[in-house]
Short mmCIF file of C-alpha atoms in Angstrom, two decimals:
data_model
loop_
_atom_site.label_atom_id
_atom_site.label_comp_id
_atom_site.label_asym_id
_atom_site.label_seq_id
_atom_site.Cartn_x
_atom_site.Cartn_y
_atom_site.Cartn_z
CA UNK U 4 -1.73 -15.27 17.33
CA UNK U 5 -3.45 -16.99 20.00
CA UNK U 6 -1.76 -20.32 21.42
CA UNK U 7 -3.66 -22.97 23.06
CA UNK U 8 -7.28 -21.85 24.21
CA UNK U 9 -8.71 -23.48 21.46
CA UNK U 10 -11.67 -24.38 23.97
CA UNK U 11 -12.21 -20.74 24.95
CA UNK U 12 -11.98 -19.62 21.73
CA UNK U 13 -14.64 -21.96 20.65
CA UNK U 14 -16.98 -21.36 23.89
CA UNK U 15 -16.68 -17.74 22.95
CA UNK U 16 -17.69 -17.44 19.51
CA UNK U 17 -20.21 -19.95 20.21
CA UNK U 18 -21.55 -16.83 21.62
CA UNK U 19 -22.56 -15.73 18.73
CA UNK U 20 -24.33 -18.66 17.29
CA UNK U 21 -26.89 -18.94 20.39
CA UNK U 22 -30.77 -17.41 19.26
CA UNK U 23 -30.54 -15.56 22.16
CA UNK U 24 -28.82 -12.56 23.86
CA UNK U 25 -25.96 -13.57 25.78
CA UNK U 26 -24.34 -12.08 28.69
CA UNK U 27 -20.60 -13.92 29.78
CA UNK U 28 -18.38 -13.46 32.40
CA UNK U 29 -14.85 -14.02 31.55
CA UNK U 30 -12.21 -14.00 34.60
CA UNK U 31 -9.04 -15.23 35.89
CA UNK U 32 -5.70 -14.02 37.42
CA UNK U 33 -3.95 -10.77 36.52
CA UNK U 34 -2.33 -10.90 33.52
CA UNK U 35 -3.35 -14.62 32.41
CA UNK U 36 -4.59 -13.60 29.07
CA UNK U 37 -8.17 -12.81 29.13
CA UNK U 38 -8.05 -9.33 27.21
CA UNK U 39 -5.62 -10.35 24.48
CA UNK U 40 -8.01 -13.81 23.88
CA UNK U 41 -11.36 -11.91 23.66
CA UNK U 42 -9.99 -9.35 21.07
CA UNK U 43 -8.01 -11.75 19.02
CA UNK U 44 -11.09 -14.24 18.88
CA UNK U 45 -13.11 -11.47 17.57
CA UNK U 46 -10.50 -10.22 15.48
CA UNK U 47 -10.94 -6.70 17.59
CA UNK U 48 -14.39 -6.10 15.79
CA UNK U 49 -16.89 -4.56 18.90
CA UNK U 50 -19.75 -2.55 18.77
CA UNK U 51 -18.16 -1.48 21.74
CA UNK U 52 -15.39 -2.01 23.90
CA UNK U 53 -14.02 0.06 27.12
CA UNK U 54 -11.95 -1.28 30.55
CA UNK U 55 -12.14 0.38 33.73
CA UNK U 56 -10.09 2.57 35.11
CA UNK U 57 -7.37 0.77 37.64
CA UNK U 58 -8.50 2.91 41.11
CA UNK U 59 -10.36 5.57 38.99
CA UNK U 60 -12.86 7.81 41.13
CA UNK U 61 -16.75 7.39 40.09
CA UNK U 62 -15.76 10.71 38.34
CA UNK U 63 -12.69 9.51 36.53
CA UNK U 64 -14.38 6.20 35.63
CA UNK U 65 -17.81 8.02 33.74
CA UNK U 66 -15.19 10.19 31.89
CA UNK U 67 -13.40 7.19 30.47
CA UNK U 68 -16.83 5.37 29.35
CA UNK U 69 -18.09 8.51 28.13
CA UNK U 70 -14.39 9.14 25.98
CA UNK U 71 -15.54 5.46 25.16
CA UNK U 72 -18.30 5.90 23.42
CA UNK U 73 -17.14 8.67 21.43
CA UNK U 74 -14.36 6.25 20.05
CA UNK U 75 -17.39 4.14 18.91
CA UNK U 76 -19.06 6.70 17.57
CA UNK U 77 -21.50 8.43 19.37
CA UNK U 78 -21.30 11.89 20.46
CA UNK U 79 -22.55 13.15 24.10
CA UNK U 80 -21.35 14.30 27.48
CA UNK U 81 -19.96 12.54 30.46
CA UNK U 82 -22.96 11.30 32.42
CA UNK U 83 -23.59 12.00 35.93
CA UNK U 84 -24.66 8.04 37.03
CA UNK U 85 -23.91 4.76 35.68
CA UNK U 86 -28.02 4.70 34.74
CA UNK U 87 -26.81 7.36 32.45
CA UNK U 88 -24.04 5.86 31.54
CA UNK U 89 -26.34 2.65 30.56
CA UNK U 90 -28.95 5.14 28.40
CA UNK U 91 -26.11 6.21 26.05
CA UNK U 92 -24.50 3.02 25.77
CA UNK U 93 -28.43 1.88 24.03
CA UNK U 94 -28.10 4.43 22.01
CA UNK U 95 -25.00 3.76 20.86
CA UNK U 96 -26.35 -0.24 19.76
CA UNK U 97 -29.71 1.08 18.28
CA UNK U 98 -27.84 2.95 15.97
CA UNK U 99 -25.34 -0.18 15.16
CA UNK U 100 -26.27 -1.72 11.85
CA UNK U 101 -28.33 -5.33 12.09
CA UNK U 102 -26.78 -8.50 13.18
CA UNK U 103 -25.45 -9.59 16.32
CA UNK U 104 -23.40 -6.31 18.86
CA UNK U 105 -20.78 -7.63 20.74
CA UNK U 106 -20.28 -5.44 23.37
CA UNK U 107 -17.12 -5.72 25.86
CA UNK U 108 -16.59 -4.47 29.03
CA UNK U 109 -12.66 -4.93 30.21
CA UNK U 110 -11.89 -4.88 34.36
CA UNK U 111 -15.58 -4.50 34.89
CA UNK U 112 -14.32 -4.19 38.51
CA UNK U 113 -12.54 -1.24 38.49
CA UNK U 114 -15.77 0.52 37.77
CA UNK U 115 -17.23 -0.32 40.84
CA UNK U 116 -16.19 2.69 42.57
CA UNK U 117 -18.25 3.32 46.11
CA UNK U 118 -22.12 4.53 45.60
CA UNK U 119 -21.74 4.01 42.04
CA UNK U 120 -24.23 1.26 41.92
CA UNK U 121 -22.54 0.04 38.89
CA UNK U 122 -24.36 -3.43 39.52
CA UNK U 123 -27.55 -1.65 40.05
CA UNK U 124 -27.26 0.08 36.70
CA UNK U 125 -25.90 -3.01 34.83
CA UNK U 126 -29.03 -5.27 35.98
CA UNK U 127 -31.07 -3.01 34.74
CA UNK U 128 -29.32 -2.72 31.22
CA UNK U 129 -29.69 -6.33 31.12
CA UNK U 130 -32.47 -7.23 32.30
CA UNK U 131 -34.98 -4.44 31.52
CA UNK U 132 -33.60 -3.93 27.98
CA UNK U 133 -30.72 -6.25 26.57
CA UNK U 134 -32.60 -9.38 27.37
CA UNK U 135 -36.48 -7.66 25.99
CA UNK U 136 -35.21 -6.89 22.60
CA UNK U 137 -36.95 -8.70 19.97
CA UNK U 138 -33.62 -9.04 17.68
CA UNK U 139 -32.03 -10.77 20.99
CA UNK U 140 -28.52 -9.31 19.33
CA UNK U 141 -26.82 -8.35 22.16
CA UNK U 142 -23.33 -10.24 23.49
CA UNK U 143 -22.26 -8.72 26.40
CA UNK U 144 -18.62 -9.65 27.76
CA UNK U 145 -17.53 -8.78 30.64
CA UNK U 146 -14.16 -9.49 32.26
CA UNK U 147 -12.18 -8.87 35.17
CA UNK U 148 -8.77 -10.01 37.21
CA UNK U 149 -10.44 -9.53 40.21
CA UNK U 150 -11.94 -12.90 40.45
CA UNK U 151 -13.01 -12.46 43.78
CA UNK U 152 -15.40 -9.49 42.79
CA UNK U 153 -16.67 -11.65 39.48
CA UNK U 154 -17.26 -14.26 41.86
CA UNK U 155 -19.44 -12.12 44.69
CA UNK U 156 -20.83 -9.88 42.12
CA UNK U 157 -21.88 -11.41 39.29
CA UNK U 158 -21.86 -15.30 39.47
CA UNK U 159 -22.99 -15.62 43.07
CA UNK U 160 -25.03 -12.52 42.92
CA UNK U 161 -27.98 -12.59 45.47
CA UNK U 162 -30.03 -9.78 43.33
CA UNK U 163 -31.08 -9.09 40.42
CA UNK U 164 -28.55 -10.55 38.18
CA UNK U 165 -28.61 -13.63 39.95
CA UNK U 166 -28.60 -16.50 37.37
CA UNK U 167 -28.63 -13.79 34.63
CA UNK U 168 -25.26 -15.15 33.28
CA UNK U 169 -25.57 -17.30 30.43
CA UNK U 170 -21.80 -17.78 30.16
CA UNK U 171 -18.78 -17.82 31.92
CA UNK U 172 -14.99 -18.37 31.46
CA UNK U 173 -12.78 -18.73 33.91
CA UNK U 174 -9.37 -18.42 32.47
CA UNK U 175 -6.70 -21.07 33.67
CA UNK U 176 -2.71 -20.09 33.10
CA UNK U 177 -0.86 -21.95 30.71
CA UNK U 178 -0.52 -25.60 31.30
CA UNK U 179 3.69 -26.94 30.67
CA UNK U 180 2.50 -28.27 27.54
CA UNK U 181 0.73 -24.85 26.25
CA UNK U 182 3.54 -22.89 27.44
CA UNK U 183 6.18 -25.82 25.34
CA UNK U 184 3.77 -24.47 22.51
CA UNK U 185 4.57 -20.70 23.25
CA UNK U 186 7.73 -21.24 22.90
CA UNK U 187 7.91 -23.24 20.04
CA UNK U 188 5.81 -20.35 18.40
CA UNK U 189 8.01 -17.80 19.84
CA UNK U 190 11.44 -19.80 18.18
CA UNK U 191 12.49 -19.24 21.72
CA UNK U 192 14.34 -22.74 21.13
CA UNK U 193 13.60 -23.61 25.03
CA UNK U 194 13.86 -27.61 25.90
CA UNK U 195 12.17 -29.04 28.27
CA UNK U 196 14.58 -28.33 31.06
CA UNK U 197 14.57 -24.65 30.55
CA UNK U 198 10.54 -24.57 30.08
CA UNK U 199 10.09 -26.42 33.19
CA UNK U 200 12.94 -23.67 34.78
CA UNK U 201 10.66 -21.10 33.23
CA UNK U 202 7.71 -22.20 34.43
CA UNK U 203 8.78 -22.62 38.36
CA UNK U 204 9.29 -18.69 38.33
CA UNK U 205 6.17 -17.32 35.94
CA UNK U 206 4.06 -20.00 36.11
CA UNK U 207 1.86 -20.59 33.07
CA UNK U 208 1.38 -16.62 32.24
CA UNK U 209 1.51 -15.53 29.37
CA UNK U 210 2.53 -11.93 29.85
CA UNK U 211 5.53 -12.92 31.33
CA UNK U 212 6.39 -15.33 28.66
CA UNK U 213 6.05 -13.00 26.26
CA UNK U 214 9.34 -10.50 27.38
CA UNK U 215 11.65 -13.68 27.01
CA UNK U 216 14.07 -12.81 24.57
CA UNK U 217 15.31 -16.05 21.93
CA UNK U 218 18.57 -14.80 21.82
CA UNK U 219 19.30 -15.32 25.63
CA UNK U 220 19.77 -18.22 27.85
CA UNK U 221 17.13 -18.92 30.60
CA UNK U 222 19.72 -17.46 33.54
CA UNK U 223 19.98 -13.93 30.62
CA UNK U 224 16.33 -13.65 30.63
CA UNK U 225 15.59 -14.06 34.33
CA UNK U 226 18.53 -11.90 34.95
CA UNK U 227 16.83 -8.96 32.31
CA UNK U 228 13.88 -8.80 33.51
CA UNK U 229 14.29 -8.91 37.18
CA UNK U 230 17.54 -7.81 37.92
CA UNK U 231 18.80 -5.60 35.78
CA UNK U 232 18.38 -1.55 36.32
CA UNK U 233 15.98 -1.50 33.74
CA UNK U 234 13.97 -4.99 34.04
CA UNK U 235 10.96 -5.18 32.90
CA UNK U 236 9.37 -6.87 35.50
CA UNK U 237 11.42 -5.59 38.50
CA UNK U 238 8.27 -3.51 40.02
CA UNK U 239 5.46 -6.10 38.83
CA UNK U 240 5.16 -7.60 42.51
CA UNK U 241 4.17 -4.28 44.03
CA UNK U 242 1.34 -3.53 40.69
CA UNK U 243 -0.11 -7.19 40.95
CA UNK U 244 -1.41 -6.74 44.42
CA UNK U 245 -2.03 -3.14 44.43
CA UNK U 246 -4.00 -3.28 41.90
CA UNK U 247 -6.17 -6.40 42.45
CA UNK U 248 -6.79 -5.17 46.00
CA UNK U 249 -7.69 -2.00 46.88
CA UNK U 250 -5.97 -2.45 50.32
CA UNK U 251 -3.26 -4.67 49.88
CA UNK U 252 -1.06 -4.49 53.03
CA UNK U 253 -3.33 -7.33 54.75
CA UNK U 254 -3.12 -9.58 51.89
CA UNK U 255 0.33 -8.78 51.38
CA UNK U 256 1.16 -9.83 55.43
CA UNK U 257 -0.62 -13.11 54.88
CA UNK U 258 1.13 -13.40 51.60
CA UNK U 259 4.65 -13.14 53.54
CA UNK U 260 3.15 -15.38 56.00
CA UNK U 261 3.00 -18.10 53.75
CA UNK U 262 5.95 -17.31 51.92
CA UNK U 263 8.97 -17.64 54.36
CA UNK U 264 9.85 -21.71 53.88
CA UNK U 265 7.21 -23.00 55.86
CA UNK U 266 6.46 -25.12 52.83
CA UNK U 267 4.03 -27.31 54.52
CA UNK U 268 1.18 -23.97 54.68
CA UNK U 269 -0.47 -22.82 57.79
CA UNK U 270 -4.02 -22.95 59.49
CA UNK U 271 -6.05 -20.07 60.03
CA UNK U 272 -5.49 -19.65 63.41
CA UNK U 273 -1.34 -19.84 62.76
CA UNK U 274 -1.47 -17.39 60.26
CA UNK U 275 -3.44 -14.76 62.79
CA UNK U 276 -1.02 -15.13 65.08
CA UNK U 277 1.42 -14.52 63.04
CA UNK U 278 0.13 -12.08 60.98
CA UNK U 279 -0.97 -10.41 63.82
CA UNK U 280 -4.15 -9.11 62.35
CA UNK U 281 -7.67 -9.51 64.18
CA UNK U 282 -9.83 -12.12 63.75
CA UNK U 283 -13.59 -11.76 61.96
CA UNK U 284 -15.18 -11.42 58.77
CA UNK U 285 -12.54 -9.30 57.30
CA UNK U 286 -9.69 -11.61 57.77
CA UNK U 287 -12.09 -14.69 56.13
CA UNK U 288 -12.44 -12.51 53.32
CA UNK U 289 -8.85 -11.75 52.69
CA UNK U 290 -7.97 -15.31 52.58
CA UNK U 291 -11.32 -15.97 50.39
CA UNK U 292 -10.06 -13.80 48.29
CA UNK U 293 -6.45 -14.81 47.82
CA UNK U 294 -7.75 -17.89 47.44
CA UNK U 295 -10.07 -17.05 44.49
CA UNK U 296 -7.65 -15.38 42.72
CA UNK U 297 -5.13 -17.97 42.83
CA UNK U 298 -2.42 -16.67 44.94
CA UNK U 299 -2.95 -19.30 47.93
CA UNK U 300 -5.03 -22.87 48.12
CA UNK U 301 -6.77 -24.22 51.08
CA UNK U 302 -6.25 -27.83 51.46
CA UNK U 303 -7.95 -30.14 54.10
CA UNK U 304 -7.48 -34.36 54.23
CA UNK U 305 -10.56 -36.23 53.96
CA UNK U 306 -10.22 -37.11 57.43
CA UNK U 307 -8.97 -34.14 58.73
CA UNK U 308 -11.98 -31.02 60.39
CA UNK U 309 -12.61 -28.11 58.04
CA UNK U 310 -11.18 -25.62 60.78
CA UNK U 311 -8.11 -27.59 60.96
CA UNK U 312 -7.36 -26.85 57.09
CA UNK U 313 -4.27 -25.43 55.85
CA UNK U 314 -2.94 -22.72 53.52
CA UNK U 315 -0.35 -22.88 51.50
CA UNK U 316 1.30 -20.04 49.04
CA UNK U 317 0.81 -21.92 45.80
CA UNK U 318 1.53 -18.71 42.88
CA UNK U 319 5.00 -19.67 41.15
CA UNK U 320 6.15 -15.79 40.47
CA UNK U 321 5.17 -14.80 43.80
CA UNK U 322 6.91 -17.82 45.41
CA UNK U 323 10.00 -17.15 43.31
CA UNK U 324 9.77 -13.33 44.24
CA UNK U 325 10.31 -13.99 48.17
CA UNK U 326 12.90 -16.61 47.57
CA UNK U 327 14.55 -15.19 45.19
CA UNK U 328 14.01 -11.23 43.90
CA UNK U 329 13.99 -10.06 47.57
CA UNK U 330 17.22 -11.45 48.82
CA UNK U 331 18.84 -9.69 45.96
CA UNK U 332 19.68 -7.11 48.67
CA UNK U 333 23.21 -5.83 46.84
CA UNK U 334 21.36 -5.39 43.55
CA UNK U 335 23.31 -7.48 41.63
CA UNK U 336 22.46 -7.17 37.93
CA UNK U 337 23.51 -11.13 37.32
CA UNK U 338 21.87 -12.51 40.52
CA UNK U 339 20.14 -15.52 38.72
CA UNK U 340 23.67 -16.29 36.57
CA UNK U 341 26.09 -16.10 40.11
CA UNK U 342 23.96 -18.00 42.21
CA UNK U 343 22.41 -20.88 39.60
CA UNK U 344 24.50 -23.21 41.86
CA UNK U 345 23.89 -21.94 45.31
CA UNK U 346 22.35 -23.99 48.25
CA UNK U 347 19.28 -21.25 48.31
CA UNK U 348 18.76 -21.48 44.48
CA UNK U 349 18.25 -25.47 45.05
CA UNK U 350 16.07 -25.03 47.72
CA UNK U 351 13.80 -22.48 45.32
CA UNK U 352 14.18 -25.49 42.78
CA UNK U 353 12.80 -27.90 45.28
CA UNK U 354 9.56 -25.63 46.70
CA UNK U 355 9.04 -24.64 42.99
CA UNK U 356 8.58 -27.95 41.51
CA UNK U 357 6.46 -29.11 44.23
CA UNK U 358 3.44 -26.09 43.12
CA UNK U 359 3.72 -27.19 39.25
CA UNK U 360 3.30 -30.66 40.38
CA UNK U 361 0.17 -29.51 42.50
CA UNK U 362 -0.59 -27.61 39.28
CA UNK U 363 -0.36 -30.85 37.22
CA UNK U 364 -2.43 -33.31 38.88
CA UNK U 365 -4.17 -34.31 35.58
CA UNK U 366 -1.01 -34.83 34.06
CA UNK U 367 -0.01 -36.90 36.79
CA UNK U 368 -2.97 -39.15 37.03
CA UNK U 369 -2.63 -39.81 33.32
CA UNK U 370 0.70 -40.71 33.65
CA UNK U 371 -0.92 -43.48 36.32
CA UNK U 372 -3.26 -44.45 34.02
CA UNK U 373 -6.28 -43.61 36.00
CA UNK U 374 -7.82 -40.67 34.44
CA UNK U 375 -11.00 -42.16 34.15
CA UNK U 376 -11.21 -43.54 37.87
CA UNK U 377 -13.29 -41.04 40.05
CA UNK U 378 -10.65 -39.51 42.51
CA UNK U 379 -9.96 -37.29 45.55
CA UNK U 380 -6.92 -34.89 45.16
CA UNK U 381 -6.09 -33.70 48.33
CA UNK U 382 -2.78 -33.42 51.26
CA UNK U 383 -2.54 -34.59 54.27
CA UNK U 384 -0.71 -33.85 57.83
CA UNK U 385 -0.66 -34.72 61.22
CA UNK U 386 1.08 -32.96 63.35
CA UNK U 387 3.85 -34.43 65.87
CA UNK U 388 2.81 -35.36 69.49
CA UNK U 389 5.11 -36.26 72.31
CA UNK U 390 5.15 -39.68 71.23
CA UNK U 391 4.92 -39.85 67.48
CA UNK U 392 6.73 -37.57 65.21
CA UNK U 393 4.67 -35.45 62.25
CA UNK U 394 4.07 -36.34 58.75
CA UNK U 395 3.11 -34.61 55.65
CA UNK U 396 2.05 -35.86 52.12
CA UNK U 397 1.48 -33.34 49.59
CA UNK U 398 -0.15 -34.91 47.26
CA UNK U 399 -2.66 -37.83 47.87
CA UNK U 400 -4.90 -39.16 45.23
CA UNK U 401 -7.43 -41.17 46.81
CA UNK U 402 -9.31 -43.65 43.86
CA UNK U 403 -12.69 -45.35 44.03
CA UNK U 404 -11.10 -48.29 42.68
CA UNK U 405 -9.93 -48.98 46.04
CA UNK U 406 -6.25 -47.69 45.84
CA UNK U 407 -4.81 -44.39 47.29
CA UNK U 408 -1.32 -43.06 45.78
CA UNK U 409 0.69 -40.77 47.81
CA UNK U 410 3.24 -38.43 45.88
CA UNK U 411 6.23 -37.95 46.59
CA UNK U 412 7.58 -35.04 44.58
CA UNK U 413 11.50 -34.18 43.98
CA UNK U 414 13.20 -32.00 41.76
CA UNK U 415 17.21 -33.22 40.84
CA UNK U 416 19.70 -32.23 37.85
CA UNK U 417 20.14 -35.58 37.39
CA UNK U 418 18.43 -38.81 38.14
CA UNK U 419 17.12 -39.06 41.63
CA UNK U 420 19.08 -41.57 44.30
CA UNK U 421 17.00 -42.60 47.12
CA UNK U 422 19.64 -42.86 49.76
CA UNK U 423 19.10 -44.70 53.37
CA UNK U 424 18.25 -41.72 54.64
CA UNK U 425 15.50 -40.84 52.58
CA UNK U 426 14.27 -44.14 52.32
CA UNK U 427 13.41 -43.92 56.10
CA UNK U 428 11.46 -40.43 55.94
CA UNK U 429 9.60 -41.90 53.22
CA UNK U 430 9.16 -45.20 55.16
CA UNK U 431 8.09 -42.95 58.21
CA UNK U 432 5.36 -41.22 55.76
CA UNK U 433 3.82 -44.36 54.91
CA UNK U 434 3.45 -45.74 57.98
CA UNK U 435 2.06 -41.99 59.72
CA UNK U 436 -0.47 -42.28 56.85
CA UNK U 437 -1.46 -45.62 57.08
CA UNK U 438 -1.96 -45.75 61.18
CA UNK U 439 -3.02 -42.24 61.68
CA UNK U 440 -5.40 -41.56 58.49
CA UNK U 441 -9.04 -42.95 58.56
CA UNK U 442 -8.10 -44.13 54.85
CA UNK U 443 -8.31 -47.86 54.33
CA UNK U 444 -7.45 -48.42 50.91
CA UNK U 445 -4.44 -49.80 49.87
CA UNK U 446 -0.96 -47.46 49.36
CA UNK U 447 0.87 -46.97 46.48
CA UNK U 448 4.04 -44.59 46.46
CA UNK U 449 4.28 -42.44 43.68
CA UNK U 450 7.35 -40.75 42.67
CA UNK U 451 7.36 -37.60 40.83
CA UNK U 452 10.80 -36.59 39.60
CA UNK U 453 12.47 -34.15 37.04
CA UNK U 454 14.43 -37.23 35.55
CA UNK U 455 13.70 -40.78 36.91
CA UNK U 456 14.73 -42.68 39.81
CA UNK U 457 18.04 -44.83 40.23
CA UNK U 458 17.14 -48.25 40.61
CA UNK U 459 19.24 -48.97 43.53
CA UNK U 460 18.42 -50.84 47.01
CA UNK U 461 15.45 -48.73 47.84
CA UNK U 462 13.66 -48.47 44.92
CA UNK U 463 11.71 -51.43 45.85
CA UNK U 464 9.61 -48.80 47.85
CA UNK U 465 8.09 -47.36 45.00
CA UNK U 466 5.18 -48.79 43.05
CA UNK U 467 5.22 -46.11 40.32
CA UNK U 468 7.45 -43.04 38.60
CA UNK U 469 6.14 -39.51 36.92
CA UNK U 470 9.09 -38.11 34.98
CA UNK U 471 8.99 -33.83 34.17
CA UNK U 472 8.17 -35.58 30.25
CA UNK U 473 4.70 -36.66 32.13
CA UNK U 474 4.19 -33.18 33.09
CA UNK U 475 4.05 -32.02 29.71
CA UNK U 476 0.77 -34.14 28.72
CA UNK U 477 -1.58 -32.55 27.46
#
């Protein structure tokens, strides 16, 4: 049973509804649900269905569309080309009975093995054929976790298939409230606490929701399937990258970049010099691509120069791996359970609710009420001088009505005290933003908490509260 993606449900078997043939590109991050959602929508029916092979030779990947085929019911030999390849697969839908062929291609980028010409051979599929039949039955889905590769291949292709798409999908993770849902469908019997808890380490995936186990507590799951000697998930760190990038060691050194506390991200330049890899068109692309697929964001201030932007490590499981999987150095099988009180578990807390705020910001502007005021979600930072300390905001939602709120975002078992101390470093915030930004509309500080804000002497500093309950909006 599918839960939540009622939209991309819809969009899809709209599909099938449109007078003429369409061709849709359905993408998103590794293991976010895009396989599971086109089969269940059409209830697994396909004229014809295959998915690459993960770092298949041209060889390897012609076999498995050829074995394809057969499955669907049409005898004949591997081909030698994708052109080939192409031929049979018309033969295959000329001999499908009448009405519409729904044809889907799984990790369409796997196939795109070098001097292939995979794309060469699918624009002329579509475009010489699907697109000049007079039935106009064809529904071709395609999908793929490389999102990077859907992006440069098919929807900002510069050849043929450029604007050929009639579709596309691009797949979000699970939002608090969908994964709330999940739970509630799984009897999982999660509250809010432990879905939030849940969320900070998988983020809104599905896969990874789907190993929790009802009769466990949150620290029994986590402890299962990532520390255990048989977790289920104790190798998925390596596979994600590995297989989404067909050199990962460069991605994987920016990755640990980004990863070791400096929560505030890095520029380019920073992360060269520590990364230690060369500059050019190769290290753009890595962080283009990290980017696309949703590991890392770029973030720049309004009023801050594009080459000045920063980078910050913004995927939840990969976060939580760094902080938490790798410093399980003794391989204790109940690391979550011994150290749920620890200093370093609270500071995971702290990082962790910060990126499902970031990953929240609707939620979070309907909590302010201004949903339907035209905004600017961005950060901001200015680095300290000799005279003037730095700053950072994480979250600033600049509003056309005139108004700009700046979030502050804290995670706490309990309700949050805002203690002298504090109350200065937020005080200090303020004022960096307000002198040292080119933003001239009026402040408002916005507190983002797991549980509300004491009401003590310094609350008077805060204009509004978003409670974890906000989070879960829909």
């Amino acid at each position: 049973m599918v839960v939540g993606r009622e939209k991309e449900q819809q969009e899809l078997l709209g599909l099938l509804e449109k007078e003429e043939s369409q061709f849709c590109a359905v993408y998103g991050r590794r293991r976010v649900g895009k396989t599971y959602l086109i089969r269940e929508t059409f209830h697994y029916q396909f004229c014809f269905q295959h998915a690459g092979v993960a770092k298949g030779t041209l060889r390897q990947q012609l076999t498995a569309f050829r074995n394809s085929l057969v499955s669907a019911g049409l005898k004949c030999p591997v081909p030698k080309t994708w052109i080939d390849a192409f031929e049979l697969l018309k033969d295959l839908i000329n001999k499908a009975p009448a009405g519409k062929k729904v044809i889907f291609i799984d990790e369409l980028p796997w196939m795109d093995t070098a001097k292939g010409n995979l794309i060469g051979a699918l624009e002329s599929f579509w475009n010489g054929w699907a697109t000049a039949r007079r039935e106009k039955d064809i529904v071709l889905i395609v999908c793929g976790s490389a999102t990077s590769w859907i992006s440069k291949k098919l929807l900002k292709n510069r050849g043929g298939l450029r604007g050929r798409l009639t579709h596309r999908i691009k797949l979000a993770p699970f939002t608090l409230h969908e994964c709330e849902l999940f739970s509630k469908s799984a009897n999982l019997a999660l509250g809010r606490k432990d879905v939030m808890e849940l969320y900070m380490i998988f983020g809104g995936i599905p896969y990874y929701w789907s190993f929790l186990k009802k009769e466990f507590s949150v620290a029994q799951n986590i402890d299962w399937l990532f520390f255990s000697e048989t977790a289920q998930l104790r190798d998925e760190f390596d596979a994600l990258y590995a297989i989404l990038f067909r050199r990962p060691e460069n991605y994987l050194k920016i990755i640990e970049c980004l990863s070791d506390g400096n929560n505030s991200g890095m520029t380019r330049d920073e992360l060269l010099t520590k990364s230690k890899l060369s500059d050019g068109g190769t290290f753009s692309t890595i962080l283009e691509e990290l980017e696309e697929c949703g590991f890392i964001r770029r973030f720049a201030s309004a009023d801050t120069a594009e080459k000045n932007a920063m980078y910050q490590l913004i995927d939840n499981y990969t976060l939580f791996y760094y902080l938490c999987i790798k410093k399980n150095a003794f391989g204790d099988e109940h690391f979550w359970s011994n150290t749920y009180t620890s200093a370093a578990h609270n500071t995971w807390k702290g990082l962790a609710f910060e990126r499902v705020c970031l990953q929240h910001i609707r939620q979070i502007k309907s909590a302010l009420g201004i949903s339907g005021i035209q905004t600017n979600a961005c950060s901001w930072s200015v680095r300290g001088t000799n005279g003037q300390s730095g700053a950072q905001i994480d979250l600033v939602i600049q509003r056309a009505d005139g108004f700009t709120n700046l979030c502050e975002m804290k995670h706490s078992a309990s309700t949050f005290v805002i203690d002298k101390d504090y109350a200065e470093a937020l005080q200090h915030k303020l004022d960096a933003y307000k002198t040292r930004s080119k933003d001239k509309r009026t402040l408002r500080l916005v507190m983002v908490t797991t549980n509300g804000i004491a009401h003590n002497n310094y609350y008077n500093l805060v204009q509004n509260e978003v409670t974890m309950d906000d989070l879960f909006g829909v």
